[in-house]
Short mmCIF file of C-alpha atoms in Angstrom, two decimals:
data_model
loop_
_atom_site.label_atom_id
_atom_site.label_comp_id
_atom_site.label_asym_id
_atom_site.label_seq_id
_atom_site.Cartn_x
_atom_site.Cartn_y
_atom_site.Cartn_z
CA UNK P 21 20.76 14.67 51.93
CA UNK P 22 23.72 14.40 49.44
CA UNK P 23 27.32 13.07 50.23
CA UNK P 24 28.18 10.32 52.82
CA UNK P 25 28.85 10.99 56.17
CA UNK P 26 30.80 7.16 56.71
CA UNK P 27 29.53 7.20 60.40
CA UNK P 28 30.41 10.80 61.20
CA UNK P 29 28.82 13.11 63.36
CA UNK P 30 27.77 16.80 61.23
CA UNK P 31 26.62 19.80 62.75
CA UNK P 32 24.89 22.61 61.05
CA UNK P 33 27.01 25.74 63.00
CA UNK P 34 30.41 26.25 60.41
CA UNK P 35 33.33 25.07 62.68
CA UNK P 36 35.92 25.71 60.14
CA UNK P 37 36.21 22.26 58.70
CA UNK P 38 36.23 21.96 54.45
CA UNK P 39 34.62 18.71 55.29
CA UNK P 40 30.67 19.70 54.57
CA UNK P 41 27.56 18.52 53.27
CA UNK P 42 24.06 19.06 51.83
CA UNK P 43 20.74 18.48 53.19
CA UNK P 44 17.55 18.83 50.42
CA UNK P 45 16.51 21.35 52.55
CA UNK P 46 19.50 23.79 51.48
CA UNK P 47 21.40 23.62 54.89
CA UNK P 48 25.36 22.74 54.84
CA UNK P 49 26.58 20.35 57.78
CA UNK P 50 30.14 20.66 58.84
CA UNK P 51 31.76 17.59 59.80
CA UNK P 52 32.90 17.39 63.74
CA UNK P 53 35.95 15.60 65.29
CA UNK P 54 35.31 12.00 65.70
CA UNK P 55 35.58 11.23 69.36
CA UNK P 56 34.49 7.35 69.10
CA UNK P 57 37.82 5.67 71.35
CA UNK P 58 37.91 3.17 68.60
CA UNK P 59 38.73 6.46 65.78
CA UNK P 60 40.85 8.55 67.97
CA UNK P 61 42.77 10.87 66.34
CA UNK P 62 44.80 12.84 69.06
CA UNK P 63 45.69 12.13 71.88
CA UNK P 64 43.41 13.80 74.59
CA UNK P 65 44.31 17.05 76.24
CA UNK P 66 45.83 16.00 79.74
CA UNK P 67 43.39 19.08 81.29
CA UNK P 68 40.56 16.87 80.25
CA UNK P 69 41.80 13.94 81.89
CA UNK P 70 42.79 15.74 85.25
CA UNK P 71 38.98 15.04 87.29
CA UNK P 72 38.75 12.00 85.99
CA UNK P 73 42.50 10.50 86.62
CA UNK P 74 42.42 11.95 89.89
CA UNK P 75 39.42 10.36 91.16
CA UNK P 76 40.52 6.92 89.60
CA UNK P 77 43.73 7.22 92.13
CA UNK P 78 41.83 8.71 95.04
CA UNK P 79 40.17 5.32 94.84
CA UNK P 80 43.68 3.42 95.04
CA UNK P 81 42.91 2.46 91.19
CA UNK P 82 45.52 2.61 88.72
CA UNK P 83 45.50 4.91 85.88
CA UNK P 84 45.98 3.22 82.21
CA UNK P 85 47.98 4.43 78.96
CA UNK P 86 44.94 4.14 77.25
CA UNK P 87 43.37 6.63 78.93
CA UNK P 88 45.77 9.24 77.71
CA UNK P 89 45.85 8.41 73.65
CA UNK P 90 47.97 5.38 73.43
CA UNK P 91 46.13 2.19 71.65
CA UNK P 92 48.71 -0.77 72.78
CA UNK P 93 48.16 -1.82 69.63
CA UNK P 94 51.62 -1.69 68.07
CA UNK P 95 50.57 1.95 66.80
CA UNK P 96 53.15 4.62 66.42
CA UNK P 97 51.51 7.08 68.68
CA UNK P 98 51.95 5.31 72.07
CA UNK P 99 54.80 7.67 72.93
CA UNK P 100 52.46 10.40 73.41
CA UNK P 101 49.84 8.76 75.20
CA UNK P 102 52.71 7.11 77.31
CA UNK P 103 54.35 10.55 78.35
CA UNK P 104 50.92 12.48 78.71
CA UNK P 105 50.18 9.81 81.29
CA UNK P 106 53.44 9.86 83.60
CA UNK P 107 53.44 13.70 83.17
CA UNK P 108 49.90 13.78 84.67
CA UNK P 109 51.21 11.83 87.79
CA UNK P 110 54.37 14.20 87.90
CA UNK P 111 52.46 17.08 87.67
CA UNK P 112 48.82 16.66 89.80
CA UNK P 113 49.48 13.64 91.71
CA UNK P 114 52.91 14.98 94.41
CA UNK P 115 54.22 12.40 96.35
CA UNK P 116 51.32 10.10 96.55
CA UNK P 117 50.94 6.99 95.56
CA UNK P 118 50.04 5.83 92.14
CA UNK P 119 50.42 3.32 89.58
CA UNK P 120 50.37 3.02 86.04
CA UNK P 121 49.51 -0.22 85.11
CA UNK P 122 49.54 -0.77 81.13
CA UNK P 123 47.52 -3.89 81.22
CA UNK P 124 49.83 -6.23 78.87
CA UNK P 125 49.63 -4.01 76.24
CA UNK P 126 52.15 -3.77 73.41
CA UNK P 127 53.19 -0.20 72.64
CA UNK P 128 55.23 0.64 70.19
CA UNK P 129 57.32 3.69 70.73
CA UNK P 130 58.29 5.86 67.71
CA UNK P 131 60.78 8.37 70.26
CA UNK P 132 61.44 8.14 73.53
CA UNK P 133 59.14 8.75 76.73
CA UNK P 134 61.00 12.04 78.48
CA UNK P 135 58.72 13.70 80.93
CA UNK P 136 59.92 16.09 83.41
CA UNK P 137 59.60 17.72 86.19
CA UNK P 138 60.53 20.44 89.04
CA UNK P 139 59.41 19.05 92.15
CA UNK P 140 60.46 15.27 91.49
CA UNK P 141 58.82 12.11 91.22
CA UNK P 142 57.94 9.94 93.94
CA UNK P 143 56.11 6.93 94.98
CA UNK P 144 55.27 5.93 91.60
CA UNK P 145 54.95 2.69 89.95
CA UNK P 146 55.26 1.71 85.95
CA UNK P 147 54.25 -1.85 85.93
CA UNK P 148 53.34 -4.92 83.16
CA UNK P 149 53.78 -3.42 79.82
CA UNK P 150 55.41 -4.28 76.65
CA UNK P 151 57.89 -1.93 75.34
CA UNK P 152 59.22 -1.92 71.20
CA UNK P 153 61.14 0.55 69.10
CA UNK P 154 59.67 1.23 66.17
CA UNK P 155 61.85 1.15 63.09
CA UNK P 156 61.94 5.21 63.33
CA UNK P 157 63.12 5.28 66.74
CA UNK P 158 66.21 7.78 66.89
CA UNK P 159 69.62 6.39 67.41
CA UNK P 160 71.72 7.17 70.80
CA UNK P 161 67.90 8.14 72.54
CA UNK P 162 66.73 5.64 75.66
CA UNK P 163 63.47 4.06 75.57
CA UNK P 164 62.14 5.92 79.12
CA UNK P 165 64.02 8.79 79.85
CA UNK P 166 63.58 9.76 82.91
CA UNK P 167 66.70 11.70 84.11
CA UNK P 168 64.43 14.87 83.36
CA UNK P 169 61.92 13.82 86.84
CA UNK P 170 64.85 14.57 89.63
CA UNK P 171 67.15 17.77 90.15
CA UNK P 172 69.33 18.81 92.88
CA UNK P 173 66.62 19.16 95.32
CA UNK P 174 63.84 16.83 94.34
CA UNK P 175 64.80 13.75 93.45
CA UNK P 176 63.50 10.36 91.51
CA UNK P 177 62.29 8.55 94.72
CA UNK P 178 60.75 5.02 95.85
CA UNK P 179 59.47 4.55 92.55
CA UNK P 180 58.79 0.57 90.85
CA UNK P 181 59.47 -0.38 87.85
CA UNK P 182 57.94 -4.14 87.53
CA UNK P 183 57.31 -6.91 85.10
CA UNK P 184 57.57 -4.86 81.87
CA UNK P 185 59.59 -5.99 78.70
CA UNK P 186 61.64 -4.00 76.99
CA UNK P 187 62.73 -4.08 73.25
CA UNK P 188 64.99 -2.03 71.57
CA UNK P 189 65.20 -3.41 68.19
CA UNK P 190 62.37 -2.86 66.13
CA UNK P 191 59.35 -5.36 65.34
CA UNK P 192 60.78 -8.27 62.54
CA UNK P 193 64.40 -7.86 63.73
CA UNK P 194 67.18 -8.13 66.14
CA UNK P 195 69.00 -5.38 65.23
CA UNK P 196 69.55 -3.16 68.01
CA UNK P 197 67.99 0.84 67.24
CA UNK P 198 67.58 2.24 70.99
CA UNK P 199 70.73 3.95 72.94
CA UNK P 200 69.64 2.69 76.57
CA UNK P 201 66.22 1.13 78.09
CA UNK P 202 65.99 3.52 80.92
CA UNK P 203 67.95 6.26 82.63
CA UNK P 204 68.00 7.60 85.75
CA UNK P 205 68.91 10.80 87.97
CA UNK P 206 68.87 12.07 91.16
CA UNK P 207 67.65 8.61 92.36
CA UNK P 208 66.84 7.61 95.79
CA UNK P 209 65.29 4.28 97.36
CA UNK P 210 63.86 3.12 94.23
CA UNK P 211 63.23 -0.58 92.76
CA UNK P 212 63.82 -2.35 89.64
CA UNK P 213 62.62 -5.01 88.99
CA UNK P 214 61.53 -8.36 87.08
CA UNK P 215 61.60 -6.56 84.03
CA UNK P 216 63.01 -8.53 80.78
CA UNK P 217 65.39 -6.24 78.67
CA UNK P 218 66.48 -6.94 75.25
CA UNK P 219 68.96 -5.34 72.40
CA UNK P 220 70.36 -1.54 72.58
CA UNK P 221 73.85 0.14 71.56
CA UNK P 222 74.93 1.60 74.61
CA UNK P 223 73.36 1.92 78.00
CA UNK P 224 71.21 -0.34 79.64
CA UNK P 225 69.71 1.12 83.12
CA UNK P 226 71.72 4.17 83.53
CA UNK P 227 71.53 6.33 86.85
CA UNK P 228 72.78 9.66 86.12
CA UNK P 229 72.89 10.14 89.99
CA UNK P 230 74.85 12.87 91.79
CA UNK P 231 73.48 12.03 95.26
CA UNK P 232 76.00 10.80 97.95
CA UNK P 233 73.56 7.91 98.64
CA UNK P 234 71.31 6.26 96.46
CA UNK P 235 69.87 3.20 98.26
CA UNK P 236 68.33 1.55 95.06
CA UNK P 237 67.13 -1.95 94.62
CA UNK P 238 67.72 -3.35 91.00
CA UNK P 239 67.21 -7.23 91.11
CA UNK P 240 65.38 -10.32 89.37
CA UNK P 241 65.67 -8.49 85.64
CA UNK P 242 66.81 -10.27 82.86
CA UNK P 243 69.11 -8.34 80.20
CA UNK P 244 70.57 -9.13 77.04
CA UNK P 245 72.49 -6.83 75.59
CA UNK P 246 73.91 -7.53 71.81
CA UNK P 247 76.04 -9.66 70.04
CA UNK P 248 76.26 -6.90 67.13
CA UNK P 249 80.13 -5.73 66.91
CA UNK P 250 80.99 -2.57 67.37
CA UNK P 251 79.66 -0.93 70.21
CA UNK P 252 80.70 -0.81 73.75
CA UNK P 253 77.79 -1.18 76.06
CA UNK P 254 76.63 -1.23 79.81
CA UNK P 255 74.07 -3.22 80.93
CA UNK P 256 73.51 -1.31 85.02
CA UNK P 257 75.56 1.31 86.08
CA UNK P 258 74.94 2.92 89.57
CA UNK P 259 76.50 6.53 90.40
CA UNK P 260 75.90 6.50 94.24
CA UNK P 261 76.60 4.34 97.55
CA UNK P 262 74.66 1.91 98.95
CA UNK P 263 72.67 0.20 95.94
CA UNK P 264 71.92 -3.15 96.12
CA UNK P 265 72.28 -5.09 92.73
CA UNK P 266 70.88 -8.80 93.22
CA UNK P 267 69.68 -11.88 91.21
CA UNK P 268 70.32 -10.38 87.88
CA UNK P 269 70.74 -12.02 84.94
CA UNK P 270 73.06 -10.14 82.41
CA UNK P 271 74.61 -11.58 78.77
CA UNK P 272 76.04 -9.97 76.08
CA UNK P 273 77.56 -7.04 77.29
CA UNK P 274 80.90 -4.99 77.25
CA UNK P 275 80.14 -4.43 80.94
CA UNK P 276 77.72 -5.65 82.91
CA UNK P 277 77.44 -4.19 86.17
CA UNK P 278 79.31 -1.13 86.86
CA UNK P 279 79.33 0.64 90.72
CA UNK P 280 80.96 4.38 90.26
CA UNK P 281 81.85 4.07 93.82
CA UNK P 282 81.58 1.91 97.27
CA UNK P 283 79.48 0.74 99.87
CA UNK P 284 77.25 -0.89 97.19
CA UNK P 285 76.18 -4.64 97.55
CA UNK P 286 76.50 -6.99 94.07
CA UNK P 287 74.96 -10.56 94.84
CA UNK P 288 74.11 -13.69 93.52
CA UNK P 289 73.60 -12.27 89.71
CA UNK P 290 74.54 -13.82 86.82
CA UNK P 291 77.13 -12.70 84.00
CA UNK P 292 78.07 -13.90 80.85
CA UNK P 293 79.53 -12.78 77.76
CA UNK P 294 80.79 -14.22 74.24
CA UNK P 295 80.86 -11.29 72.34
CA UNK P 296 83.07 -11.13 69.72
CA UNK P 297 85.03 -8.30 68.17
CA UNK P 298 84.33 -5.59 70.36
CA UNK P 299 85.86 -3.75 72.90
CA UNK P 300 85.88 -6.11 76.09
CA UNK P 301 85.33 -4.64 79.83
CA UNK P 302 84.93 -6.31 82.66
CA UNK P 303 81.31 -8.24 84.37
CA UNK P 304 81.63 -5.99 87.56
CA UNK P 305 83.77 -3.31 88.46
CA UNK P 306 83.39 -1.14 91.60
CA UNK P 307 85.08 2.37 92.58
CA UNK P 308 86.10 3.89 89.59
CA UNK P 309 85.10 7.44 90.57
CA UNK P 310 86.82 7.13 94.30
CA UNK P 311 87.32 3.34 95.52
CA UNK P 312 85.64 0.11 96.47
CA UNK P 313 85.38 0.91 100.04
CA UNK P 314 82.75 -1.74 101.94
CA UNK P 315 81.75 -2.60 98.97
CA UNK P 316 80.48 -6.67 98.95
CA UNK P 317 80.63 -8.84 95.99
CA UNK P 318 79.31 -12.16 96.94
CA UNK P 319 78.00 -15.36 95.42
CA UNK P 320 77.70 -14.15 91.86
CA UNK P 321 78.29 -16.77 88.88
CA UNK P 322 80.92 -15.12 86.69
CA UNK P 323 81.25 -16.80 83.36
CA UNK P 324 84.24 -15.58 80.18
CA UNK P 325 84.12 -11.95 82.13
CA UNK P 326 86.21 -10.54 84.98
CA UNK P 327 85.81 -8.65 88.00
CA UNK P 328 88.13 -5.10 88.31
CA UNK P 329 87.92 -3.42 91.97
CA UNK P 330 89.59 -0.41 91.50
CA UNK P 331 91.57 1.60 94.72
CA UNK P 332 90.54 -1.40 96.93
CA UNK P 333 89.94 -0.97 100.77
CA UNK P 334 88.05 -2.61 103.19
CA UNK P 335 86.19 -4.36 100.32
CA UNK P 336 85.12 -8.15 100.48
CA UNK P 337 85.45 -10.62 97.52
CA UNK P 338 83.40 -13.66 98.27
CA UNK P 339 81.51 -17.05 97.45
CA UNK P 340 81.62 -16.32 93.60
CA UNK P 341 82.18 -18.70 90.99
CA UNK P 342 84.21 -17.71 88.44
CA UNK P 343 84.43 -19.69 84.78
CA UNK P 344 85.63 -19.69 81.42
CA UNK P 345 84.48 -22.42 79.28
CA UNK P 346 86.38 -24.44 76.40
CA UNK P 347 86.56 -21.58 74.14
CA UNK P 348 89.71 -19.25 72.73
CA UNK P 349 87.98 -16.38 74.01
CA UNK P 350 90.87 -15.48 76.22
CA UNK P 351 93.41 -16.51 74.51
CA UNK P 352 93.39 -13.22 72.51
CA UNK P 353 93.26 -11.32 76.13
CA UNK P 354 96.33 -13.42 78.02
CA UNK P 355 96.79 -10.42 80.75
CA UNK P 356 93.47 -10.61 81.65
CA UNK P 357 92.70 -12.09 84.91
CA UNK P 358 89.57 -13.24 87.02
CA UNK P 359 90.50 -10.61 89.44
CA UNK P 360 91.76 -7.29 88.88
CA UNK P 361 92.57 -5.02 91.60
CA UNK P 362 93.03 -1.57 89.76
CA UNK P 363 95.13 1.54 91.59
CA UNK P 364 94.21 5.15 89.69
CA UNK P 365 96.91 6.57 91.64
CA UNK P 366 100.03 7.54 89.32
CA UNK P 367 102.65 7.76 91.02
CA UNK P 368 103.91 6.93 94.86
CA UNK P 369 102.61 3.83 96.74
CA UNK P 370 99.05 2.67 97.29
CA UNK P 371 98.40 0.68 100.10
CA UNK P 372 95.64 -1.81 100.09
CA UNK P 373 94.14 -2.37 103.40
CA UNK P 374 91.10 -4.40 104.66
CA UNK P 375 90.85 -6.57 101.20
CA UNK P 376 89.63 -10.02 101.66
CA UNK P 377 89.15 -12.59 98.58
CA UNK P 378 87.57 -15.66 100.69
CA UNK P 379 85.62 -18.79 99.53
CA UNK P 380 85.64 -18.04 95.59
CA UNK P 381 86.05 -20.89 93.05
CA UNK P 382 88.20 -20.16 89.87
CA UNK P 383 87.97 -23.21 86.87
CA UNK P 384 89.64 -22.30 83.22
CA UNK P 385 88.30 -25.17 80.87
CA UNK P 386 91.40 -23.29 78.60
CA UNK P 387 93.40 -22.98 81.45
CA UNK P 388 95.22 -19.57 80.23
CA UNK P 389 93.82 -16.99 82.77
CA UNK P 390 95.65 -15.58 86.44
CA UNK P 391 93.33 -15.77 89.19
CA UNK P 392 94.14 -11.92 90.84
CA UNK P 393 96.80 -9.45 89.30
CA UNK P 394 97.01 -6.07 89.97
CA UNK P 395 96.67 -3.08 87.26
CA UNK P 396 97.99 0.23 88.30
CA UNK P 397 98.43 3.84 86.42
CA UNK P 398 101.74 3.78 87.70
CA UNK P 399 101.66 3.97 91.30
CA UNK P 400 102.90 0.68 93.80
CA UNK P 401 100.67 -1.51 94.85
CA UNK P 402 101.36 -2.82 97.89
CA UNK P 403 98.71 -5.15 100.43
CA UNK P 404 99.51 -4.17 103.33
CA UNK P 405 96.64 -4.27 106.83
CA UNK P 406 94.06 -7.12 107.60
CA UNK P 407 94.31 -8.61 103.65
CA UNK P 408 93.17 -11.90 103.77
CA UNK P 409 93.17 -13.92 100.54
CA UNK P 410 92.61 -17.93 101.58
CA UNK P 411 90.06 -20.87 101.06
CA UNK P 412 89.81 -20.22 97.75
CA UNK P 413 89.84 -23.39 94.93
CA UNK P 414 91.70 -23.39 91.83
CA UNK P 415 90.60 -25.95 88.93
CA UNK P 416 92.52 -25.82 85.68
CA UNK P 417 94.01 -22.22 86.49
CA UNK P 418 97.52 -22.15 85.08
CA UNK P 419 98.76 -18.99 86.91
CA UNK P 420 97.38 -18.86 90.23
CA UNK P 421 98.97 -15.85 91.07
CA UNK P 422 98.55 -12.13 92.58
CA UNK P 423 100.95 -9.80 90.95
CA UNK P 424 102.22 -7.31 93.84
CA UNK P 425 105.06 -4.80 93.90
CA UNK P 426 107.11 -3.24 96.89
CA UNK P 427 109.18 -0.13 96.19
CA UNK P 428 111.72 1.10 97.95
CA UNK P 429 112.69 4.55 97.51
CA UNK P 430 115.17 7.26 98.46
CA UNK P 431 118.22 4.79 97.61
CA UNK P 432 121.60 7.37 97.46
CA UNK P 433 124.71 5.93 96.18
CA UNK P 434 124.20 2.34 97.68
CA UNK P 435 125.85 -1.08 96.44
CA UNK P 436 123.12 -3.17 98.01
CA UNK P 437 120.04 -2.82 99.90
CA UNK P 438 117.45 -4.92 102.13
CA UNK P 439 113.76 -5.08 101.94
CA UNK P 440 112.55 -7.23 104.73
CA UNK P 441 108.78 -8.44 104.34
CA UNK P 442 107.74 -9.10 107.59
CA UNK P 443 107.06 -5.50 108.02
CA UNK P 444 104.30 -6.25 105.32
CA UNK P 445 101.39 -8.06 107.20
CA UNK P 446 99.75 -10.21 105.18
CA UNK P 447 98.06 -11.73 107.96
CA UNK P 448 96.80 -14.92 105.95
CA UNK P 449 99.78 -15.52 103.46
CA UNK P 450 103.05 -16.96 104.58
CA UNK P 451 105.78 -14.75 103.44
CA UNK P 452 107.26 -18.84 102.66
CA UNK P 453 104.47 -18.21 99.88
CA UNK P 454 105.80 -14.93 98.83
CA UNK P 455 108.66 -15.24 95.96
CA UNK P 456 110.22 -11.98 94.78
CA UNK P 457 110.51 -12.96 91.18
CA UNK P 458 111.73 -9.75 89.37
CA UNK P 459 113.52 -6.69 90.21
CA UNK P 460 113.51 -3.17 88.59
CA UNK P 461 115.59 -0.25 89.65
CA UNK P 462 114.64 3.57 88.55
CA UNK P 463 117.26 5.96 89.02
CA UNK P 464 120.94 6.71 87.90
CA UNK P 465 124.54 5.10 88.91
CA UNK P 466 124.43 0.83 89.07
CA UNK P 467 122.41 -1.81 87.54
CA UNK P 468 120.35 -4.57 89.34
CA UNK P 469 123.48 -7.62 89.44
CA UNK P 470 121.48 -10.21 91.64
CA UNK P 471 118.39 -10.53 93.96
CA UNK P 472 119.15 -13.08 97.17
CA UNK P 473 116.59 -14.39 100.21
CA UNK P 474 117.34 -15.22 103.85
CA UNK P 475 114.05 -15.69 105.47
CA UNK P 476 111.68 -12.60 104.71
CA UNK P 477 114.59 -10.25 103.94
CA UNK P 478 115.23 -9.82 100.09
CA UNK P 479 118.81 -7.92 99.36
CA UNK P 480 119.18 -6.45 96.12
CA UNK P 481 123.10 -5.47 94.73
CA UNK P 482 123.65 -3.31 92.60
CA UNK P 483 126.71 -2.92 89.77
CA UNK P 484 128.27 0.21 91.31
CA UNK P 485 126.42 2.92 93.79
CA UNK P 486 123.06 3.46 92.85
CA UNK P 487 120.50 6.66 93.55
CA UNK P 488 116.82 6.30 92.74
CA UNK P 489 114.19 3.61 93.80
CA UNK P 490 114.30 -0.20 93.63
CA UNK P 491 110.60 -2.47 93.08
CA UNK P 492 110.42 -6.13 93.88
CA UNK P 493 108.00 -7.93 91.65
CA UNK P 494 106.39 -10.72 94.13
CA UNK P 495 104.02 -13.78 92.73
CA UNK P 496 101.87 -14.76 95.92
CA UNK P 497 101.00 -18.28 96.26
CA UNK P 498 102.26 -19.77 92.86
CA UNK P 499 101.17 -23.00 93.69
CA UNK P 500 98.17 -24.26 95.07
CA UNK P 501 94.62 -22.65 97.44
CA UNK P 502 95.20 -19.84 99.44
#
């Protein structure tokens, strides 16, 4: 026989290959795909895997990568093997139960793993693998993308994703190449967690979600974002209501945990920031699609970020610690403070009922920052029902105040009118710790001359008669706790 096979298996039927060889006794051989698993050079058809797969879940096994192409050896074509194997499950396996373990195995991903599906994804788990870009990954794509698994009717359900690391810069650098480590949609009841998450340049976990409720778990992960300039990035960001976000660890972002709307729980996490030249936004903010309504944001160690509740109501501020170290970080920021409440309303008054900011610890090693101020898109912001803002301690906090505004409007041709505070129940504030410190009139006729006090009632004269609105400017609590 001339030539060298080099291990390969040769058949003497033509199959179309150029690759042949002679025997001595005048027959060709035609070399045949090499299907050794060490010399795999496809990945596998999923049809062929479907009796197999099956059977390995009907016996509560879990499936592996590996048995769908990928090598977890740093090679470039894990993607496929990655995708053909959570496309199996969305496909053949419904709504039972199965897992995809990947065994500790480093796959490097050369685009992004995007399976879909029509009839959702559910009770699914994606556990204890390790995740890298490759240096060809594409710019603004997320590592799993798995918005494509829920729709309007089926959603992304009671799914895990556990113990996995996640890399988005590729091997030999820090340099941030992937978009977003994993986005969401249509999500329901589902749990992320004790995953490790490094480097992207934009989204972190992203849920897409349209759902009224969402119910999610995402807890015990550890994310760092970048310190690379330039970009503005999220590290979680929940669409729906009543997510629970817990024992998180987040650094390095523009924002860190972001709740489109209420009812959501944020607990005992951890954020920090000292990124430099980029655009800064805050380490939680809640309700910026409707409001914070019953939304609880409790025992969380807040370090150099802030917190922004915007359209407040009903929602509870408690047991956090909130910190900004010896640096001039905010010193290039001096209207930012620890607490922002934030009104979307433009015009008119917005009335904040039910907010309570109990039991929270404020300490400025710079000593520049306001504890709470309010931020508005032009409407008055005004606390008004069951507000209680007490036991709170200030360390090093230059302005301890709460920036509030009362308007009063449909002034024609007066001189002088009253505001009386008392009708303004701020059950756990004195009105002694109210002081009315500016006053701006918006209308035609008279100026502002003077602003005097007997008691709770706050008269304002004017130059001549006046016709248009007057707001009092109030600093709550200017010295000392509430």
């Amino acid at each position: 026989m001339r030539g060298d096979g080099k291990g390969g298996l040769y058949i003497d039927e033509p199959n179309g290959t150029a690759n042949t060889v002679d025997s001595l006794d005048g027959r060709t051989w035609y070399k045949v795909v090499d299907v050794q698993s060490e010399r795999v050079l496809h990945t596998p058809k999923i049809s062929r895997m479907i009796p197999r797969s099956l059977k390995i879940i009907a016996d509560g096994l879990p499936l592996s990568p590996l048995d769908f192409g990928a090598r977890g050896m740093d090679a470039l074509r894990d993607a496929d093997g990655i995708q053909s194997a959570l496309q199996f499950l969305a496909d053949f396996v419904g709504d039972s139960d199965a897992t995809l373990d990947c065994g500790g195995k480093r796959f490097l991903l050369n685009r992004a793993i995007a399976p879909t599906s029509a009839s959702g994804f559910y009770r699914k788990r994606i556990t204890n693998g390790f995740f890298r870009v490759a240096s060809s990954f594409p710019a603004d794509t997320y590592m799993f993308d798995l918005s494509g698994l829920g729709n309007t009717g089926n959603q992304i359900s009671r799914i895990r994703i556990d113990n996995n690391f996640f890399v988005g810069a590729a091997p030999g650098g820090a340099v941030p190449r992937a978009y977003g480590w994993i986005k969401l949609n249509y999500t329901l009841g589902n749990d992320i967690h004790d995953n490790v998450m490094e480097f992207l340049t934009g989204r972190g976990i992203w849920d897409e979600n349209t759902r009224a409720g969402a119910g999610n778990y995402i807890r015990d992960n550890r994310m760092f974002g970048s310190d690379t300039p330039g970009n503005y990035i999220t590290g979680i960001r929940v669409a729906g209501y009543d997510n629970k976000i817990y024992n998180n660890m987040l650094a390095e972002f523009s924002e860190h945990i972001r709740c489109e709307k209420g009812a959501n729980v944020i607990s005992g996490n951890h954020v920090y920031n000292f990124r430099r030249g980029n655009t800064e936004g805050p380490g939680i903010s809640t309700g910026r699609e409707e409001n914070s309504n019953e939304t609880l944001i409790q025992g969380n160690y807040i370090d150099t970020v802030r917190i922004d509740v915007y359209n407040p109501e009903n929602t509870t501020i408690t047991g956090n610690k909130f910190l900004i170290p010896n640096i001039s970080y905010w010193a290039e920021r001096p209207e930012t403070a620890f607490i922002e409440l934030v009104s979307t309303q433009t015009t008119g008054t917005h009335y904040v009922d039910g907010l309570q900011i109990i039991g929270n610890q404020f300490k400025s090693s710079y000593g520049v920052a306001e504890a709470i101020r309010a931020r508005t898109a032009g409407a008055a912001l005004i606390i008004r029902d069951d507000v209680f803002i007490k036991d709170n301690i200030f360390m090093r906090v230059n302005k301890r105040a709460a920036q509030a505004s009362i308007t009063k409007e449909g002034l024609a041709a007066v001189t002088s009118t009253t505001i009386d505070l008392s009708s303004f129940k701020i059950p756990s504030v004195s009105n002694d710790h109210l002081n009315m410190v500016a006053c701006a009139a918006q209308g035609t006729g008279g100026s502002v001359t003077n602003l005097t006090r007997s008691n709770d009632v706050y008269t304002v004269n004017f130059s001549s008669p006046f016709t248009g609105k007057v707001t009092l400017s109030a600093t709550m609590c200017a010295n000392g706790a509430w």
